[in-house]
C-alpha angles and dihedrals in degrees: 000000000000111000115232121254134250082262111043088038084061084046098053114027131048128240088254089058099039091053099050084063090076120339116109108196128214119265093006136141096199098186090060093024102039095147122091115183111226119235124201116172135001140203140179107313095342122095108198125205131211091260096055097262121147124209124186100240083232085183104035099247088302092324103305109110097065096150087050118264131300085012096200093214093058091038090062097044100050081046092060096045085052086064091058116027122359097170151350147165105281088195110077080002134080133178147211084250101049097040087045087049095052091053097040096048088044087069100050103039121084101286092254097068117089115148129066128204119187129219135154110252154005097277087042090049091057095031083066099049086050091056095040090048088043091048098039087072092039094058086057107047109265139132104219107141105161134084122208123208147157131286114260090006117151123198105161144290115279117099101273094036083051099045095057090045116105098205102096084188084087106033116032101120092054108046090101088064090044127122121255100279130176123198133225115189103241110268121268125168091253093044099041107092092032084063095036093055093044087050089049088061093044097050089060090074091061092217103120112100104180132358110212121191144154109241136231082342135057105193099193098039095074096271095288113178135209130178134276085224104056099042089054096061089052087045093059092039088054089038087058096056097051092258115151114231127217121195105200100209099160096117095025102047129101100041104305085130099043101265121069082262140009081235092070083070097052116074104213106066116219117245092224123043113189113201138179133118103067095017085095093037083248085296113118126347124273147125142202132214105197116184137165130276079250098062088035090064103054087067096041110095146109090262104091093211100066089068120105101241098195109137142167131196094233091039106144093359119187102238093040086053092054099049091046088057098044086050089050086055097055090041095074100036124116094244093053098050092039077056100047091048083052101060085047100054095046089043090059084050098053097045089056086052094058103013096099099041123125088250099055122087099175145356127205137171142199108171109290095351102092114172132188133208118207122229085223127100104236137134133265089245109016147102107297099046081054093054085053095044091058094044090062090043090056101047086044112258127122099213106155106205121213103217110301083340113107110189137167119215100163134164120290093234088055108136121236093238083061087042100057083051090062097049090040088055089050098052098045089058090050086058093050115043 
């Protein structure tokens, strides 16, 4: 039989057919999930399928398009860069938008950070603060091969970003081929000084290299939240003992929890940042390592092999710089940050609407991040979520819950009026199910 061709497959199959022929999606099951919904333009705060149908991007695309889709203002800067530079080699090169990028995000990161290593993603991101953490103590000398990080914590996918996850539903098949990672429960007031003392005991051995966490705020894991409080007594306990530590702010940077980073709560600065998602403004891929004069140094010398020779193909491309930097510009507007206390004001409104419902276990909240907890027993990928899942989807909202864990994380030029939906879909699920 004749295969169609490219114009009369666009004239007879939908996007949703065409894609089940050989694409295989991220975290999909696509014997019980075959269905993809095909989007075809988006704008603002409004995903729009191939049928016409609007939904409300209630998480900003996993938390990239902070400033709202197709931001006209980024669009036409990174245009114009494609006019001029679209890529080069970022080892031997530099560029305007790199160099601009570096003095721009200074500014805005905790005083301690000055250097900046690119990469192209989250996990990249993290895989990077992990090498530099593990080869910061090689260079000198020391033998600190582990890694410590949070229960239930989740920093990529790669090998090392997986290693030091605590969700085994990803990564299950790989934990034999891990790096060496030891675990701390997340602070609470009632669990503090019982870490803090078995912490005490650990660090004597001198054997922990880097501590990577999320702060203030753990994303997959269902948008769990600790204190500022709490996780900066553990960071100067580990800072005293020589320890690294590594602030994953790939889901919480560039102002989804009121400040430019979680870490701007927190009074001891991490010596690592880790950025990506709305970095770009969910434009183009890419990601930063940012790290201290202090980390910086124990790499610079004249012997070749204590450089960190890490290294990407995109790394500091043109276009990803200039949106960065577009994004960085509208970050700190007015009319951004009016917008950001306005979600969170809404947000707090809302919560004292439904926080107190038969159907709500728990409310919590980190800026713009707001999160949920159902008062019903389901699991993290199952039938119900899926049920829920749906329900959003067909009264146009695109909400993703995390298990039994309903959260919002939208962008920050999302309209009242999109807001109130939102809310309202939520509500009405609460009343059903």
């Amino acid at each position: 039989m004749k295969k169609a061709n490219a114009s009369e497959t666009l004239v007879t199959e939908s996007l949703s057919v065409r894609d089940k022929k050989h694409l295989w999606h991220p975290l999909t099951q696509h014997k019980l999930h075959p269905e993809m919904l095909g989007i075809v333009k988006a704008k603002g705060a409004v995903l729009y399928d191939e049928n016409g149908k609007e939904y409300i991007d209630g998480i900003a695309s996993w938390y990239t398009s902070a400033y709202g889709h197709c931001n006209e203002y980024i669009t036409d800067k990174v245009y114009a860069q494609m006019q001029k530079l679209d890529q080069v080699v970022f080892s031997g090169f530099t560029h305007e938008p790199a160099v601009k990028l570096s003095e721009e995000l200074i500014k805005l990161l905790p005083e301690n950070q000055e250097k900046l290593f690119f990469s192209d993603n989250g996990s990249t991101a993290t895989e990077i603060g992990i090498k530099m953490a593990l080869q910061y103590h090689f260079n000198q000398g020391r033998k600190r091969k582990t890694m410590l990080a949070f229960e239930e914590g989740f920093h990529g996918d790669t090998f090392g970003a997986m290693s030091v996850s605590g969700l085994s539903v990803y990564n299950g098949p790989f934990e034999e081929f891990f790096i060496d990672v030891e675990r701390i429960d997340v602070p609470t007031d009632e669990n503090i000084e019982e870490i803090l003392s078995d912490l005490e005991i650990r660090l004597q051995q001198n054997h922990i290299a880097g501590f990577i966490y999320e702060p203030l705020v753990q994303g997959a894991a269902a948008m769990k939240m600790h204190k500022a409080e709490n996780l900066n007594r553990i960071l100067k306990l580990l800072k005293r003992h020589g320890v690294l530590t590594i602030a994953d702010e790939v889901m919480t940077g560039f102002g989804k929890t009121g400040k430019p980073f979680a870490s701007d709560y927190i009074d001891t600065k991490p010596d690592i940042i880790c950025m990506s998602k709305a970095l770009t403004a969910g434009l183009i891929p890419m990601a930063i390592t940012s790290c201290s004069e202090e980390v910086y140094n124990a790499f610079y010398s004249d012997d070749l092999a204590k450089g960190l020779f890490h290294g990407h193909t995109y790394t500091g491309n043109p276009l990803a710089c200039t949106a960065a930097l577009a994004g960085l510009e509208l970050l700190q507007s007015e009319e951004i940050q009016d917008s950001i206390e306005r979600i969170i004001s809404s947000h707090q409104e809302f919560d004292s609407r439904i926080k107190n419902h038969e159907k709500v276990a728990r409310t919590r909240q980190c800026g713009i991040i707001y999160a949920l907890d159902l008062n019903v027993k389901m699991e993290r990928y199952g039938n119900l979520r899926d049920q829920i899942f749906k329900h959003f989807m067909n009264n146009g909202v695109f909400l993703r819950p995390l298990g039994s864990t309903i959260y919002i994380s939208a962008p920050y030029v999302i309209t009242d009026e999109q807001l109130q939906k939102i809310y309202t879909t939520i509500e009405d699920l609460l009343n059903s199910i």
